Amino acid sequence: MKILTNISRFLLGLIFLVFGLNGFLHFIPMPPPSGVAGQFLGAMFVSKYLLVVSGLQVISGALLLINRYVPLALTILGPIIVNILLFHGLMNPAGIGLAVFVTIFWGVVFVSVRSAFAGVFEARVDMKTAPVRRPVGISSATA
């Protein structure tokens, strides 16, 4: 399982590092899709939204490759992967294969660090309030 996790983490990091850098450097030629998918990508490009997403992909991919802050990288990549799946599922089904593989890689890595996310899956959390601290020298009568 550890070998599968390391391979998945490495491939996930490599994919997002390469495609994130491609958002800045445009070294992989990709013709724009037609129809609604093209309009959607055009709007994201013009508004510079794609630059933010590419930056997040580069940061997360690098974190996965160097094996540091892996839960943080997975947290950043989760919504990005959901958007990639929705984009290909609803507007451009041609690239759904890579999106599914990326989702599987993300799931394998997530399972290996699931203890870092244990608190997120609690149904109820006891809220603890901190006691009120008063500055030294001020009595409760004057505060």
PDB file of C-alpha atoms in Angstrom:
ATOM      1  CA  MET A   1       0.000   0.000   0.000  1.00  0.00           C
ATOM      2  CA  LYS A   2       2.869   2.376   0.756  1.00  0.00           C
ATOM      3  CA  ILE A   3       4.289   1.917  -2.751  1.00  0.00           C
ATOM      4  CA  LEU A   4       0.871   2.584  -4.304  1.00  0.00           C
ATOM      5  CA  THR A   5       0.486   5.694  -2.141  1.00  0.00           C
ATOM      6  CA  ASN A   6       3.927   7.024  -3.082  1.00  0.00           C
ATOM      7  CA  ILE A   7       3.342   6.401  -6.786  1.00  0.00           C
ATOM      8  CA  SER A   8      -0.097   8.064  -6.611  1.00  0.00           C
ATOM      9  CA  ARG A   9       1.297  11.052  -4.677  1.00  0.00           C
ATOM     10  CA  PHE A  10       4.160  11.440  -7.139  1.00  0.00           C
ATOM     11  CA  LEU A  11       1.930  11.184 -10.234  1.00  0.00           C
ATOM     12  CA  LEU A  12      -0.673  13.540  -8.745  1.00  0.00           C
ATOM     13  CA  GLY A  13       2.036  16.060  -7.874  1.00  0.00           C
ATOM     14  CA  LEU A  14       3.648  15.755 -11.291  1.00  0.00           C
ATOM     15  CA  ILE A  15       0.359  16.158 -13.158  1.00  0.00           C
ATOM     16  CA  PHE A  16      -0.635  19.275 -11.242  1.00  0.00           C
ATOM     17  CA  LEU A  17       2.842  20.787 -11.349  1.00  0.00           C
ATOM     18  CA  VAL A  18       3.082  20.320 -15.136  1.00  0.00           C
ATOM     19  CA  PHE A  19      -0.451  21.503 -15.929  1.00  0.00           C
ATOM     20  CA  GLY A  20      -0.169  24.356 -13.430  1.00  0.00           C
ATOM     21  CA  LEU A  21       3.070  25.534 -15.038  1.00  0.00           C
ATOM     22  CA  ASN A  22       1.418  25.189 -18.438  1.00  0.00           C
ATOM     23  CA  GLY A  23      -1.126  27.775 -17.270  1.00  0.00           C
ATOM     24  CA  PHE A  24       1.745  30.278 -17.021  1.00  0.00           C
ATOM     25  CA  LEU A  25       4.190  29.145 -19.717  1.00  0.00           C
ATOM     26  CA  HIS A  26       1.873  27.565 -22.353  1.00  0.00           C
ATOM     27  CA  PHE A  27       4.354  24.858 -23.380  1.00  0.00           C
ATOM     28  CA  ILE A  28       1.652  22.227 -24.068  1.00  0.00           C
ATOM     29  CA  PRO A  29      -0.378  23.377 -27.090  1.00  0.00           C
ATOM     30  CA  MET A  30      -4.072  22.886 -26.410  1.00  0.00           C
ATOM     31  CA  PRO A  31      -6.656  24.143 -28.892  1.00  0.00           C
ATOM     32  CA  PRO A  32      -9.549  25.911 -27.170  1.00  0.00           C
ATOM     33  CA  PRO A  33     -12.700  23.806 -26.933  1.00  0.00           C
ATOM     34  CA  SER A  34     -15.804  24.867 -28.798  1.00  0.00           C
ATOM     35  CA  GLY A  35     -19.240  25.746 -27.518  1.00  0.00           C
ATOM     36  CA  VAL A  36     -20.028  26.435 -23.894  1.00  0.00           C
ATOM     37  CA  ALA A  37     -16.728  24.932 -22.729  1.00  0.00           C
ATOM     38  CA  GLY A  38     -14.802  27.425 -24.854  1.00  0.00           C
ATOM     39  CA  GLN A  39     -16.875  30.335 -23.573  1.00  0.00           C
ATOM     40  CA  PHE A  40     -16.337  29.195 -19.983  1.00  0.00           C
ATOM     41  CA  LEU A  41     -12.563  28.868 -20.401  1.00  0.00           C
ATOM     42  CA  GLY A  42     -12.461  32.179 -22.276  1.00  0.00           C
ATOM     43  CA  ALA A  43     -14.182  33.963 -19.396  1.00  0.00           C
ATOM     44  CA  MET A  44     -11.817  32.359 -16.872  1.00  0.00           C
ATOM     45  CA  PHE A  45      -8.804  33.371 -18.971  1.00  0.00           C
ATOM     46  CA  VAL A  46      -9.894  36.980 -19.491  1.00  0.00           C
ATOM     47  CA  SER A  47     -10.691  37.460 -15.798  1.00  0.00           C
ATOM     48  CA  LYS A  48      -7.267  36.026 -14.778  1.00  0.00           C
ATOM     49  CA  TYR A  49      -9.072  33.348 -12.745  1.00  0.00           C
ATOM     50  CA  LEU A  50      -7.026  30.672 -14.497  1.00  0.00           C
ATOM     51  CA  LEU A  51      -3.812  32.246 -13.209  1.00  0.00           C
ATOM     52  CA  VAL A  52      -4.988  31.793  -9.616  1.00  0.00           C
ATOM     53  CA  VAL A  53      -6.015  28.194 -10.276  1.00  0.00           C
ATOM     54  CA  SER A  54      -2.695  27.497 -12.033  1.00  0.00           C
ATOM     55  CA  GLY A  55      -0.792  28.986  -9.109  1.00  0.00           C
ATOM     56  CA  LEU A  56      -2.672  26.790  -6.656  1.00  0.00           C
ATOM     57  CA  GLN A  57      -1.953  23.760  -8.852  1.00  0.00           C
ATOM     58  CA  VAL A  58       1.777  24.541  -8.935  1.00  0.00           C
ATOM     59  CA  ILE A  59       1.962  25.007  -5.166  1.00  0.00           C
ATOM     60  CA  SER A  60      -0.013  21.845  -4.429  1.00  0.00           C
ATOM     61  CA  GLY A  61       1.868  19.793  -6.994  1.00  0.00           C
ATOM     62  CA  ALA A  62       5.213  20.901  -5.561  1.00  0.00           C
ATOM     63  CA  LEU A  63       4.067  20.093  -2.008  1.00  0.00           C
ATOM     64  CA  LEU A  64       3.051  16.603  -3.105  1.00  0.00           C
ATOM     65  CA  LEU A  65       6.346  16.027  -4.928  1.00  0.00           C
ATOM     66  CA  ILE A  66       8.469  17.051  -1.944  1.00  0.00           C
ATOM     67  CA  ASN A  67       6.146  15.147   0.447  1.00  0.00           C
ATOM     68  CA  ARG A  68       5.540  18.139   2.727  1.00  0.00           C
ATOM     69  CA  TYR A  69       2.145  19.412   3.926  1.00  0.00           C
ATOM     70  CA  VAL A  70       0.380  16.674   1.958  1.00  0.00           C
ATOM     71  CA  PRO A  71      -2.998  17.201   3.727  1.00  0.00           C
ATOM     72  CA  LEU A  72      -2.831  20.906   2.852  1.00  0.00           C
ATOM     73  CA  ALA A  73      -2.061  20.074  -0.783  1.00  0.00           C
ATOM     74  CA  LEU A  74      -4.998  17.642  -0.891  1.00  0.00           C
ATOM     75  CA  THR A  75      -7.280  20.254   0.664  1.00  0.00           C
ATOM     76  CA  ILE A  76      -6.310  22.777  -2.011  1.00  0.00           C
ATOM     77  CA  LEU A  77      -6.623  20.259  -4.837  1.00  0.00           C
ATOM     78  CA  GLY A  78     -10.001  18.849  -3.739  1.00  0.00           C
ATOM     79  CA  PRO A  79     -12.144  21.719  -5.079  1.00  0.00           C
ATOM     80  CA  ILE A  80      -9.952  22.037  -8.165  1.00  0.00           C
ATOM     81  CA  ILE A  81     -10.490  18.347  -8.982  1.00  0.00           C
ATOM     82  CA  VAL A  82     -14.245  18.688  -8.418  1.00  0.00           C
ATOM     83  CA  ASN A  83     -14.318  21.598 -10.878  1.00  0.00           C
ATOM     84  CA  ILE A  84     -12.261  19.641 -13.408  1.00  0.00           C
ATOM     85  CA  LEU A  85     -14.697  16.713 -13.126  1.00  0.00           C
ATOM     86  CA  LEU A  86     -17.710  19.010 -13.495  1.00  0.00           C
ATOM     87  CA  PHE A  87     -16.153  20.836 -16.447  1.00  0.00           C
ATOM     88  CA  HIS A  88     -15.438  17.614 -18.326  1.00  0.00           C
ATOM     89  CA  GLY A  89     -18.628  15.901 -17.230  1.00  0.00           C
ATOM     90  CA  LEU A  90     -20.945  18.753 -18.193  1.00  0.00           C
ATOM     91  CA  MET A  91     -19.194  20.693 -20.960  1.00  0.00           C
ATOM     92  CA  ASN A  92     -16.271  18.801 -22.504  1.00  0.00           C
ATOM     93  CA  PRO A  93     -16.481  15.006 -22.079  1.00  0.00           C
ATOM     94  CA  ALA A  94     -13.316  14.437 -24.137  1.00  0.00           C
ATOM     95  CA  GLY A  95     -10.946  14.887 -21.174  1.00  0.00           C
ATOM     96  CA  ILE A  96     -12.888  12.965 -18.541  1.00  0.00           C
ATOM     97  CA  GLY A  97     -10.400  10.068 -18.537  1.00  0.00           C
ATOM     98  CA  LEU A  98      -7.500  12.010 -17.045  1.00  0.00           C
ATOM     99  CA  ALA A  99      -9.889  13.681 -14.597  1.00  0.00           C
ATOM    100  CA  VAL A 100     -11.026  10.272 -13.325  1.00  0.00           C
ATOM    101  CA  PHE A 101      -7.423   9.056 -12.953  1.00  0.00           C
ATOM    102  CA  VAL A 102      -6.516  12.215 -11.033  1.00  0.00           C
ATOM    103  CA  THR A 103      -9.519  11.644  -8.760  1.00  0.00           C
ATOM    104  CA  ILE A 104      -8.404   8.069  -8.083  1.00  0.00           C
ATOM    105  CA  PHE A 105      -4.842   9.224  -7.315  1.00  0.00           C
ATOM    106  CA  TRP A 106      -6.237  11.907  -4.970  1.00  0.00           C
ATOM    107  CA  GLY A 107      -8.372   9.279  -3.200  1.00  0.00           C
ATOM    108  CA  VAL A 108      -5.433   6.914  -2.699  1.00  0.00           C
ATOM    109  CA  VAL A 109      -3.290   9.675  -1.210  1.00  0.00           C
ATOM    110  CA  PHE A 110      -6.215  10.910   0.902  1.00  0.00           C
ATOM    111  CA  VAL A 111      -6.718   7.457   2.428  1.00  0.00           C
ATOM    112  CA  SER A 112      -3.044   7.375   3.434  1.00  0.00           C
ATOM    113  CA  VAL A 113      -3.328  10.680   5.365  1.00  0.00           C
ATOM    114  CA  ARG A 114      -6.966  10.397   6.474  1.00  0.00           C
ATOM    115  CA  SER A 115      -6.000  10.760  10.142  1.00  0.00           C
ATOM    116  CA  ALA A 116      -5.158  14.418   9.414  1.00  0.00           C
ATOM    117  CA  PHE A 117      -8.802  14.928   8.420  1.00  0.00           C
ATOM    118  CA  ALA A 118     -10.361  13.057  11.376  1.00  0.00           C
ATOM    119  CA  GLY A 119     -11.848  16.190  12.930  1.00  0.00           C
ATOM    120  CA  VAL A 120     -13.632  17.150   9.734  1.00  0.00           C
ATOM    121  CA  PHE A 121     -15.779  14.014   9.808  1.00  0.00           C
ATOM    122  CA  GLU A 122     -17.101  14.401  13.375  1.00  0.00           C
ATOM    123  CA  ALA A 123     -20.876  14.784  13.496  1.00  0.00           C
ATOM    124  CA  ARG A 124     -20.862  16.929  16.631  1.00  0.00           C
ATOM    125  CA  VAL A 125     -18.138  18.984  18.210  1.00  0.00           C
ATOM    126  CA  ASP A 126     -18.171  20.226  21.788  1.00  0.00           C
ATOM    127  CA  MET A 127     -17.566  23.940  21.793  1.00  0.00           C
ATOM    128  CA  LYS A 128     -15.233  24.988  24.559  1.00  0.00           C
ATOM    129  CA  THR A 129     -15.234  28.617  25.541  1.00  0.00           C
ATOM    130  CA  ALA A 130     -12.126  30.222  26.913  1.00  0.00           C
ATOM    131  CA  PRO A 131     -12.398  31.925  30.315  1.00  0.00           C
ATOM    132  CA  VAL A 132     -12.504  35.706  30.241  1.00  0.00           C
ATOM    133  CA  ARG A 133      -9.147  37.145  31.231  1.00  0.00           C
ATOM    134  CA  ARG A 134      -8.933  40.573  32.736  1.00  0.00           C
ATOM    135  CA  PRO A 135      -5.801  42.724  32.579  1.00  0.00           C
ATOM    136  CA  VAL A 136      -3.723  42.718  35.728  1.00  0.00           C
ATOM    137  CA  GLY A 137      -4.679  45.465  38.185  1.00  0.00           C
ATOM    138  CA  ILE A 138      -8.291  45.833  37.088  1.00  0.00           C
ATOM    139  CA  SER A 139     -10.865  44.476  39.488  1.00  0.00           C
ATOM    140  CA  SER A 140     -14.187  43.075  38.401  1.00  0.00           C
ATOM    141  CA  ALA A 141     -15.971  46.085  39.908  1.00  0.00           C
ATOM    142  CA  THR A 142     -14.205  48.556  37.596  1.00  0.00           C
ATOM    143  CA  ALA A 143     -14.262  46.389  34.464  1.00  0.00           C
TER     144      ALA A 143
END
